[in-house]
Amino acid sequence: MSFPPVYRSRTEESGEESRAKAVAVATELFALGGYKGTSVARVAAKTGLSQSGLLHHFPSKAALLAAVLEERDRQDGDFLTGSARPLLGWAAFDGLQALVARNSTRPHLVGLFVRLAAEAIEPAHPAHGWVQAHYAGTRRWLTDAVEHGKAHGEFVADAPVGTIVRTTIAVMDGLQQQWLLQPEEVSMVAEFEAFVATLRARWALL
Amino acid sequence: MSFPPVYRSRTEESGEESRAKAVAVATELFALGGYKGTSVARVAAKTGLSQSGLLHHFPSKAALLAAVLEERDRQDGDFLTGSARPLLGWAAFDGLQALVARNSTRPHLVGLFVRLAAEAIEPAHPAHGWVQAHYAGTRRWLTDAVEHGKAHGEFVADAPVGTIVRTTIAVMDGLQQQWLLQPEEVSMVAEFEAFVATLRARWALL
DNA sequence: GTCTATATCTAGATAGAC
DNA sequence: GTCTATCTAGATATAGAC
């Protein structure tokens, strides 16, 4: 015979679970149908709640999206920046390759990003700020890594940092699009590895 | 004093104009808000028609989208494949650079493509077939060009054709996304030119 | 060819019972 | 914490007048 923990009532516990499940379901449905293309009612149904039951946890659809993005950041954010020691120079590209490998086992998170990145180009979209911050953050992180590598003699002196950074991000994004559309035709891991090899062949010094 | 042409009544002529204007307006609004994010009513209003007036020309919203895609293909399709003589070998990349330069003056067409490509990953989307065909066609065209160049000694013998093709397409797509989101931060033309230069540095023989 | 009017659905959000 | 019921708004599409 067991009792619920003292610090938290049984109903509250159940609420936490509902909320977490709703976020997971919303992630999946937003990934497949986009934000605008997914109704709160469908998220609620797949979560096992009524529409109002879901909206008890999130005051609005936009709040649900915010929770989804927050959770994505939590799961994903620390992968590059929060590792044991910072990835600098060419090691940053090893980190990106590991990220691509991980992404290729998580189509939902990739789909979520690709769909939202395109949808949220529009300034009025509720994820616009998040997408802008994502790109700015990634660009900054990779720029710092390459600059550091350059300062330590890992890159040739006239390597164009900005171009390397923007092109690398572009390749990752473009491969995701092709992979989602035709998974059997494109291996994100192999293509990105080949791209990094080409970068090294041209700009590596050490 | 002038008369309307005999073969076509004045009202029909006006109808053609309305239809064409509607397609142009829909292109712009789909580019900014996506297909799902744009209502027929808004297209109608900006065209200067009532909603039903617009639906006289297109039996459904999906039919309007089809007309938009058809017009995009007409304006854009012949740019690479319909030029004076076929672009083969490295010349194909010159053609792509010209296309990128042209695109960077047409944000609407770029936005339309990026939005729809992401939206239409979903198999049930009315533009799904079109997007699949677009990627398949581009890949085929570029593959043929590179294979031809290889057979004529323009590429090193072990150049990985598939990877070159997929990565080139990925770079174009990824740069479009970044450019739409932050136009002042990214020059599609400069970045793509640099990418092609890197390809040449590694795989050009001649 | 275009309009007004309307039918039908679906969406997001709120009120209040349990 | 969750539900039923309901409000309001907006969407696609059709009917029928001019």
Short mmCIF file of C-alpha atoms (C1' of nucleotides) in Angstrom, two decimals:
data_model
loop_
_atom_site.label_atom_id
_atom_site.label_comp_id
_atom_site.label_asym_id
_atom_site.label_seq_id
_atom_site.Cartn_x
_atom_site.Cartn_y
_atom_site.Cartn_z
CA MET A 1 0.00 0.00 0.00
CA SER A 2 1.59 3.27 -1.10
CA PHE A 3 0.79 6.91 -0.55
CA PRO A 4 1.32 9.88 -2.77
CA PRO A 5 4.30 12.04 -1.76
CA VAL A 6 3.52 14.59 0.93
CA TYR A 7 4.90 17.60 -0.89
CA ARG A 8 2.64 17.20 -3.90
CA SER A 9 -0.98 16.12 -4.21
CA ARG A 10 -2.00 13.33 -6.51
CA THR A 11 -3.98 15.67 -8.72
CA GLU A 12 -1.10 18.07 -9.12
CA GLU A 13 1.18 15.23 -10.06
CA SER A 14 -1.27 14.14 -12.72
CA GLY A 15 -1.42 17.70 -14.00
CA GLU A 16 2.33 17.81 -14.46
CA GLU A 17 2.14 14.66 -16.51
CA SER A 18 -0.65 16.00 -18.68
CA ARG A 19 1.31 19.15 -19.30
CA ALA A 20 4.45 17.29 -20.26
CA LYS A 21 2.55 14.98 -22.55
CA ALA A 22 0.84 17.92 -24.20
CA VAL A 23 4.21 19.50 -24.93
CA ALA A 24 5.48 16.27 -26.48
CA VAL A 25 2.36 15.88 -28.60
CA ALA A 26 2.45 19.52 -29.68
CA THR A 27 6.10 19.14 -30.72
CA GLU A 28 5.17 16.24 -32.95
CA LEU A 29 2.13 17.89 -34.50
CA PHE A 30 3.85 21.26 -35.01
CA ALA A 31 6.68 19.38 -36.69
CA LEU A 32 4.33 17.70 -39.13
CA GLY A 33 1.79 20.44 -39.77
CA GLY A 34 3.48 23.62 -38.63
CA TYR A 35 2.15 25.99 -35.99
CA LYS A 36 -0.61 27.55 -38.04
CA GLY A 37 -1.52 24.21 -39.53
CA THR A 38 -2.10 22.54 -36.17
CA SER A 39 -5.13 23.20 -33.99
CA VAL A 40 -5.16 23.20 -30.22
CA ALA A 41 -8.06 20.77 -30.44
CA ARG A 42 -5.94 18.19 -32.25
CA VAL A 43 -3.14 18.52 -29.72
CA ALA A 44 -5.67 18.12 -26.94
CA ALA A 45 -7.26 15.05 -28.51
CA LYS A 46 -3.94 13.27 -28.99
CA THR A 47 -2.91 14.22 -25.46
CA GLY A 48 -6.10 12.69 -24.13
CA LEU A 49 -7.62 15.95 -22.93
CA SER A 50 -10.44 18.16 -24.01
CA GLN A 51 -9.52 21.42 -25.64
CA SER A 52 -10.29 23.38 -22.48
CA GLY A 53 -8.46 20.83 -20.39
CA LEU A 54 -5.35 21.56 -22.41
CA LEU A 55 -5.84 25.31 -22.25
CA HIS A 56 -5.86 25.05 -18.48
CA HIS A 57 -2.11 24.43 -18.67
CA PHE A 58 -1.37 26.97 -21.38
CA PRO A 59 -3.39 30.18 -21.46
CA SER A 60 -3.12 30.39 -25.25
CA LYS A 61 -1.85 28.54 -28.28
CA ALA A 62 1.16 30.83 -28.40
CA ALA A 63 1.97 29.88 -24.80
CA LEU A 64 1.90 26.23 -25.85
CA LEU A 65 4.36 27.03 -28.62
CA ALA A 66 6.60 28.82 -26.16
CA ALA A 67 6.61 25.73 -23.95
CA VAL A 68 7.49 23.56 -26.95
CA LEU A 69 10.41 25.80 -27.90
CA GLU A 70 11.62 25.96 -24.31
CA GLU A 71 11.60 22.18 -24.08
CA ARG A 72 13.42 21.90 -27.41
CA ASP A 73 16.09 24.27 -26.15
CA ARG A 74 16.39 22.31 -22.94
CA GLN A 75 16.87 18.99 -24.76
CA ASP A 76 19.05 20.37 -27.47
CA GLY A 77 20.66 23.58 -26.27
CA ASP A 78 23.34 22.13 -24.12
CA PHE A 79 24.53 19.74 -26.74
CA LEU A 80 27.10 22.09 -28.25
CA THR A 81 27.62 24.82 -25.70
CA GLY A 82 27.26 22.79 -22.55
CA SER A 83 29.72 20.01 -23.23
CA ALA A 84 32.63 19.16 -20.95
CA ARG A 85 34.93 21.78 -22.44
CA PRO A 86 34.19 24.30 -25.16
CA LEU A 87 34.53 23.14 -28.76
CA LEU A 88 36.99 25.46 -30.45
CA GLY A 89 38.65 25.51 -33.85
CA TRP A 90 38.01 22.47 -36.00
CA ALA A 91 36.66 20.65 -32.96
CA ALA A 92 33.53 22.77 -33.35
CA PHE A 93 32.90 21.04 -36.67
CA ASP A 94 33.30 17.67 -34.98
CA GLY A 95 30.63 18.84 -32.57
CA LEU A 96 28.37 19.85 -35.45
CA GLN A 97 28.85 16.46 -37.07
CA ALA A 98 27.80 14.80 -33.82
CA LEU A 99 24.76 17.09 -33.73
CA VAL A 100 23.80 16.15 -37.27
CA ALA A 101 24.14 12.47 -36.39
CA ARG A 102 21.91 12.98 -33.38
CA ASN A 103 19.38 14.96 -35.42
CA SER A 104 19.14 12.18 -37.96
CA THR A 105 17.59 10.02 -35.23
CA ARG A 106 15.08 12.74 -34.26
CA PRO A 107 12.96 13.67 -37.24
CA HIS A 108 10.41 15.37 -35.00
CA LEU A 109 12.84 17.93 -33.68
CA VAL A 110 14.28 18.51 -37.15
CA GLY A 111 10.81 18.89 -38.63
CA LEU A 112 9.84 21.29 -35.89
CA PHE A 113 12.81 23.48 -36.62
CA VAL A 114 12.48 23.47 -40.41
CA ARG A 115 8.77 24.21 -40.31
CA LEU A 116 9.06 26.97 -37.73
CA ALA A 117 12.13 28.55 -39.28
CA ALA A 118 10.21 29.02 -42.53
CA GLU A 119 6.93 30.04 -40.89
CA ALA A 120 8.57 32.48 -38.53
CA ILE A 121 10.35 34.51 -41.20
CA GLU A 122 7.23 36.63 -40.89
CA PRO A 123 7.94 39.19 -38.13
CA ALA A 124 4.48 38.83 -36.59
CA HIS A 125 4.86 35.07 -36.03
CA PRO A 126 5.01 34.08 -32.35
CA ALA A 127 8.24 32.15 -32.96
CA HIS A 128 9.94 34.96 -34.88
CA GLY A 129 12.07 36.12 -31.99
CA TRP A 130 13.06 32.58 -31.10
CA VAL A 131 14.18 31.80 -34.65
CA GLN A 132 16.16 35.03 -34.90
CA ALA A 133 17.85 34.28 -31.59
CA HIS A 134 18.61 30.74 -32.71
CA TYR A 135 20.40 31.88 -35.84
CA ALA A 136 22.20 34.69 -34.08
CA GLY A 137 23.34 32.34 -31.33
CA THR A 138 24.54 29.63 -33.68
CA ARG A 139 26.39 32.14 -35.84
CA ARG A 140 28.04 33.68 -32.81
CA TRP A 141 29.07 30.32 -31.36
CA LEU A 142 30.59 29.07 -34.60
CA THR A 143 32.24 32.42 -35.38
CA ASP A 144 33.96 32.43 -32.01
CA ALA A 145 35.13 28.85 -32.52
CA VAL A 146 36.61 29.58 -35.94
CA GLU A 147 38.22 32.84 -34.84
CA HIS A 148 39.81 30.99 -31.96
CA GLY A 149 41.05 28.28 -34.28
CA LYS A 150 42.50 30.90 -36.56
CA ALA A 151 44.28 32.61 -33.70
CA HIS A 152 45.80 29.25 -32.79
CA GLY A 153 47.02 28.42 -36.27
CA GLU A 154 44.39 25.83 -37.16
CA PHE A 155 43.14 27.82 -40.15
CA VAL A 156 45.04 29.57 -42.92
CA ALA A 157 45.48 33.24 -42.14
CA ASP A 158 43.10 34.56 -44.78
CA ALA A 159 40.28 32.09 -44.17
CA PRO A 160 36.97 33.99 -44.57
CA VAL A 161 35.37 33.36 -41.21
CA GLY A 162 31.95 34.85 -41.92
CA THR A 163 31.56 32.92 -45.13
CA ILE A 164 32.64 29.65 -43.55
CA VAL A 165 30.13 30.17 -40.76
CA ARG A 166 27.17 31.17 -42.92
CA THR A 167 27.79 28.44 -45.48
CA THR A 168 28.11 25.76 -42.84
CA ILE A 169 24.79 26.76 -41.32
CA ALA A 170 23.24 26.87 -44.78
CA VAL A 171 24.42 23.35 -45.56
CA MET A 172 22.96 22.01 -42.33
CA ASP A 173 19.60 23.69 -42.96
CA GLY A 174 19.43 22.70 -46.60
CA LEU A 175 20.27 19.08 -45.87
CA GLN A 176 17.52 18.95 -43.26
CA GLN A 177 14.98 20.12 -45.82
CA GLN A 178 16.04 17.53 -48.38
CA TRP A 179 16.21 14.79 -45.76
CA LEU A 180 12.71 15.48 -44.45
CA LEU A 181 11.31 15.50 -47.97
CA GLN A 182 13.15 12.38 -49.19
CA PRO A 183 14.81 10.56 -46.29
CA GLU A 184 16.00 7.67 -48.41
CA GLU A 185 17.70 9.92 -50.96
CA VAL A 186 19.84 11.96 -48.58
CA SER A 187 22.13 11.03 -45.71
CA MET A 188 22.59 14.17 -43.66
CA VAL A 189 25.53 12.64 -41.84
CA ALA A 190 27.46 11.57 -44.93
CA GLU A 191 26.83 14.79 -46.84
CA PHE A 192 27.73 17.03 -43.95
CA GLU A 193 30.89 15.03 -43.26
CA ALA A 194 31.90 15.45 -46.89
CA PHE A 195 31.25 19.17 -46.68
CA VAL A 196 33.42 19.55 -43.61
CA ALA A 197 36.15 17.56 -45.35
CA THR A 198 36.03 20.04 -48.22
CA LEU A 199 36.30 22.93 -45.79
CA ARG A 200 39.33 21.33 -44.14
CA ALA A 201 40.96 20.63 -47.49
CA ARG A 202 40.78 24.31 -48.29
CA TRP A 203 41.25 26.16 -45.00
CA ALA A 204 42.99 23.86 -42.54
CA LEU A 205 46.53 24.77 -41.67
CA LEU A 206 47.30 22.28 -38.98
CA MET B 1 -12.72 55.90 -80.95
CA SER B 2 -11.67 52.30 -80.41
CA PHE B 3 -13.51 49.03 -80.20
CA PRO B 4 -12.72 45.93 -78.21
CA PRO B 5 -11.23 43.15 -80.30
CA VAL B 6 -13.79 41.00 -82.07
CA TYR B 7 -12.54 37.67 -80.80
CA ARG B 8 -12.93 38.55 -77.15
CA SER B 9 -15.53 40.58 -75.31
CA ARG B 10 -14.56 43.47 -73.08
CA THR B 11 -15.78 41.70 -69.99
CA GLU B 12 -13.74 38.59 -70.73
CA GLU B 13 -10.67 40.71 -71.22
CA SER B 14 -11.24 42.29 -67.83
CA GLY B 15 -11.64 38.84 -66.37
CA GLU B 16 -8.23 37.80 -67.66
CA GLU B 17 -6.72 40.81 -65.96
CA SER B 18 -8.44 40.05 -62.68
CA ARG B 19 -7.20 36.50 -62.83
CA ALA B 20 -3.64 37.54 -63.52
CA LYS B 21 -3.69 40.12 -60.76
CA ALA B 22 -5.09 37.57 -58.32
CA VAL B 23 -2.21 35.20 -59.11
CA ALA B 24 0.32 37.97 -58.52
CA VAL B 25 -1.31 38.96 -55.24
CA ALA B 26 -1.57 35.35 -54.09
CA THR B 27 2.12 34.83 -54.85
CA GLU B 28 3.03 37.73 -52.62
CA LEU B 29 0.73 36.75 -49.76
CA PHE B 30 1.65 33.06 -49.89
CA ALA B 31 5.30 34.14 -49.79
CA LEU B 32 4.76 36.19 -46.66
CA GLY B 33 2.24 34.07 -44.77
CA GLY B 34 2.45 30.65 -46.38
CA TYR B 35 -0.45 28.82 -47.97
CA LYS B 36 -2.24 27.82 -44.79
CA GLY B 37 -1.59 31.21 -43.27
CA THR B 38 -3.23 33.15 -46.08
CA SER B 39 -6.99 33.34 -46.58
CA VAL B 40 -8.73 33.53 -49.91
CA ALA B 41 -10.56 36.57 -48.57
CA ARG B 42 -7.30 38.49 -48.08
CA VAL B 43 -6.13 37.64 -51.58
CA ALA B 44 -9.49 38.76 -52.92
CA ALA B 45 -9.43 42.02 -51.01
CA LYS B 46 -5.94 42.96 -52.18
CA THR B 47 -6.88 41.98 -55.73
CA GLY B 48 -9.89 44.27 -55.57
CA LEU B 49 -12.49 41.53 -55.76
CA SER B 50 -14.94 39.98 -53.37
CA GLN B 51 -14.15 36.52 -52.12
CA SER B 52 -16.69 34.97 -54.46
CA GLY B 53 -15.49 37.11 -57.31
CA LEU B 54 -12.05 35.57 -56.88
CA LEU B 55 -13.44 32.06 -56.57
CA HIS B 56 -15.10 32.53 -59.92
CA HIS B 57 -11.65 32.24 -61.50
CA PHE B 58 -10.37 29.45 -59.27
CA PRO B 59 -12.81 26.81 -58.09
CA SER B 60 -10.91 26.34 -54.84
CA LYS B 61 -8.00 27.69 -52.83
CA ALA B 62 -5.88 24.75 -53.96
CA ALA B 63 -6.59 25.68 -57.57
CA LEU B 64 -5.34 29.18 -56.84
CA LEU B 65 -2.15 27.69 -55.44
CA ALA B 66 -1.77 25.55 -58.56
CA ALA B 67 -2.05 28.67 -60.71
CA VAL B 68 0.57 30.41 -58.58
CA LEU B 69 3.01 27.51 -58.94
CA GLU B 70 2.37 27.27 -62.66
CA GLU B 71 3.12 30.95 -63.07
CA ARG B 72 6.27 30.63 -60.97
CA ASP B 73 7.45 27.79 -63.17
CA ARG B 74 6.69 29.82 -66.27
CA GLN B 75 8.69 32.82 -65.04
CA ASP B 76 11.50 30.82 -63.56
CA GLY B 77 11.58 27.41 -65.13
CA ASP B 78 13.26 28.31 -68.36
CA PHE B 79 16.01 30.22 -66.71
CA LEU B 80 18.39 27.28 -66.44
CA THR B 81 17.07 24.65 -68.78
CA GLY B 82 15.78 26.90 -71.53
CA SER B 83 18.86 28.98 -72.19
CA ALA B 84 20.53 29.26 -75.58
CA ARG B 85 22.60 26.12 -75.19
CA PRO B 86 22.59 23.67 -72.28
CA LEU B 87 24.78 24.51 -69.30
CA LEU B 88 27.13 21.59 -68.78
CA GLY B 89 30.08 20.96 -66.51
CA TRP B 90 31.22 23.95 -64.49
CA ALA B 91 29.11 26.20 -66.68
CA ALA B 92 26.08 24.84 -64.79
CA PHE B 93 27.46 26.48 -61.66
CA ASP B 94 27.80 29.76 -63.52
CA GLY B 95 24.14 29.37 -64.38
CA LEU B 96 23.27 28.76 -60.74
CA GLN B 97 25.21 31.83 -59.71
CA ALA B 98 23.21 33.87 -62.21
CA LEU B 99 20.03 32.36 -60.79
CA VAL B 100 21.04 33.29 -57.26
CA ALA B 101 21.78 36.84 -58.40
CA ARG B 102 18.37 37.01 -60.03
CA ASN B 103 16.66 35.58 -56.96
CA SER B 104 18.25 38.18 -54.75
CA THR B 105 16.18 40.78 -56.59
CA ARG B 106 12.95 38.77 -56.17
CA PRO B 107 12.27 38.20 -52.50
CA HIS B 108 8.67 37.27 -53.23
CA LEU B 109 9.57 34.28 -55.36
CA VAL B 110 12.24 33.20 -52.90
CA GLY B 111 9.85 33.54 -49.98
CA LEU B 112 7.21 31.60 -51.84
CA PHE B 113 9.60 28.75 -52.42
CA VAL B 114 11.04 28.61 -48.90
CA ARG B 115 7.63 28.77 -47.26
CA LEU B 116 6.06 26.16 -49.52
CA ALA B 117 9.05 23.83 -49.46
CA ALA B 118 8.76 23.62 -45.67
CA GLU B 119 4.97 23.51 -45.57
CA ALA B 120 4.75 20.88 -48.28
CA ILE B 121 7.02 18.34 -46.59
CA GLU B 122 3.70 17.02 -45.34
CA PRO B 123 2.47 14.53 -47.96
CA ALA B 124 -1.13 15.76 -47.77
CA HIS B 125 -0.19 19.35 -48.65
CA PRO B 126 -1.52 20.50 -52.04
CA ALA B 127 1.97 21.58 -53.10
CA HIS B 128 3.67 18.35 -51.99
CA GLY B 129 3.93 16.90 -55.48
CA TRP B 130 5.18 20.15 -56.91
CA VAL B 131 7.95 20.45 -54.33
CA GLN B 132 9.04 16.85 -54.81
CA ALA B 133 9.15 17.37 -58.56
CA HIS B 134 11.12 20.57 -58.13
CA TYR B 135 13.84 18.88 -56.09
CA ALA B 136 13.94 15.82 -58.31
CA GLY B 137 14.20 17.99 -61.41
CA THR B 138 16.93 20.22 -60.01
CA ARG B 139 18.92 17.25 -58.81
CA ARG B 140 18.60 15.52 -62.15
CA TRP B 141 19.59 18.63 -64.09
CA LEU B 142 22.67 19.32 -61.98
CA THR B 143 23.67 15.66 -61.85
CA ASP B 144 23.62 15.44 -65.63
CA ALA B 145 25.68 18.60 -65.91
CA VAL B 146 28.34 17.38 -63.49
CA GLU B 147 28.47 13.90 -65.02
CA HIS B 148 28.95 15.50 -68.41
CA GLY B 149 31.72 17.69 -67.07
CA LYS B 150 33.39 14.69 -65.53
CA ALA B 151 33.24 12.77 -68.81
CA HIS B 152 34.92 15.74 -70.49
CA GLY B 153 37.72 16.06 -67.99
CA GLU B 154 36.48 19.14 -66.15
CA PHE B 155 36.31 17.33 -62.81
CA VAL B 156 38.78 15.04 -61.12
CA ALA B 157 37.96 11.43 -61.80
CA ASP B 158 36.80 10.54 -58.30
CA ALA B 159 34.67 13.63 -57.72
CA PRO B 160 31.58 12.52 -55.74
CA VAL B 161 28.81 13.69 -58.04
CA GLY B 162 25.84 12.99 -55.77
CA THR B 163 27.42 14.77 -52.84
CA ILE B 164 28.40 17.79 -54.92
CA VAL B 165 24.84 18.03 -56.24
CA ARG B 166 23.05 17.62 -52.91
CA THR B 167 25.38 19.96 -51.08
CA THR B 168 25.07 22.65 -53.73
CA ILE B 169 21.29 22.53 -53.50
CA ALA B 170 21.50 22.58 -49.72
CA VAL B 171 23.68 25.68 -49.76
CA MET B 172 21.26 27.51 -52.05
CA ASP B 173 18.28 26.63 -49.86
CA GLY B 174 20.02 27.42 -46.61
CA LEU B 175 21.26 30.77 -47.84
CA GLN B 176 17.72 31.68 -48.92
CA GLN B 177 16.41 30.99 -45.42
CA GLN B 178 19.10 33.13 -43.78
CA TRP B 179 18.69 35.88 -46.35
CA LEU B 180 14.93 36.10 -45.86
CA LEU B 181 15.34 36.21 -42.10
CA GLN B 182 18.18 38.74 -42.03
CA PRO B 183 18.69 40.31 -45.45
CA GLU B 184 21.37 42.70 -44.28
CA GLU B 185 23.46 39.97 -42.66
CA VAL B 186 23.76 37.64 -45.64
CA SER B 187 24.62 38.17 -49.28
CA MET B 188 23.35 35.14 -51.13
CA VAL B 189 25.41 36.05 -54.19
CA ALA B 190 28.72 36.47 -52.37
CA GLU B 191 28.31 33.38 -50.20
CA PHE B 192 27.26 31.16 -53.07
CA GLU B 193 30.11 32.41 -55.20
CA ALA B 194 32.54 31.57 -52.42
CA PHE B 195 31.03 28.11 -52.10
CA VAL B 196 31.42 27.41 -55.81
CA ALA B 197 35.01 28.62 -55.60
CA THR B 198 35.65 26.08 -52.85
CA LEU B 199 34.11 23.34 -54.99
CA ARG B 200 36.33 24.29 -57.90
CA ALA B 201 39.40 24.40 -55.72
CA ARG B 202 38.78 20.83 -54.70
CA TRP B 203 37.27 19.13 -57.74
CA ALA B 204 38.18 21.10 -60.85
CA LEU B 205 40.63 19.44 -63.18
CA LEU B 206 40.62 21.81 -66.08
"C1'" DG C 1 -17.64 38.61 -64.48
"C1'" DT C 2 -18.77 40.16 -60.17
"C1'" DC C 3 -21.53 40.88 -56.26
"C1'" DT C 4 -24.44 39.95 -51.80
"C1'" DA C 5 -26.04 36.55 -48.94
"C1'" DT C 6 -25.59 32.45 -46.78
"C1'" DA C 7 -24.38 27.65 -45.46
"C1'" DT C 8 -21.14 24.96 -43.08
"C1'" DC C 9 -16.98 24.21 -40.53
"C1'" DT C 10 -13.30 24.93 -37.72
"C1'" DA C 11 -10.55 27.75 -34.81
"C1'" DG C 12 -9.18 29.96 -30.36
"C1'" DA C 13 -10.75 31.30 -26.04
"C1'" DT C 14 -13.94 31.81 -21.81
"C1'" DA C 15 -17.53 30.51 -18.09
"C1'" DG C 16 -18.85 27.71 -14.84
"C1'" DA C 17 -19.95 22.91 -13.06
"C1'" DC C 18 -17.78 18.92 -10.83
"C1'" DG D 1 -7.40 19.46 -12.96
"C1'" DT D 2 -10.70 18.48 -16.21
"C1'" DC D 3 -15.02 18.65 -18.40
"C1'" DT D 4 -19.34 20.48 -21.09
"C1'" DA D 5 -21.28 24.31 -23.09
"C1'" DT D 6 -20.88 28.41 -25.42
"C1'" DC D 7 -19.13 32.74 -27.59
"C1'" DT D 8 -16.92 34.95 -31.37
"C1'" DA D 9 -14.34 35.11 -35.26
"C1'" DG D 10 -12.66 33.55 -39.50
"C1'" DA D 11 -12.33 30.16 -43.10
"C1'" DT D 12 -13.93 27.69 -47.56
"C1'" DA D 13 -17.40 27.15 -50.57
"C1'" DT D 14 -22.08 27.64 -52.90
"C1'" DA D 15 -26.54 29.96 -54.60
"C1'" DG D 16 -28.55 33.17 -57.02
"C1'" DA D 17 -29.16 38.20 -58.43
"C1'" DC D 18 -27.36 41.78 -61.59
#
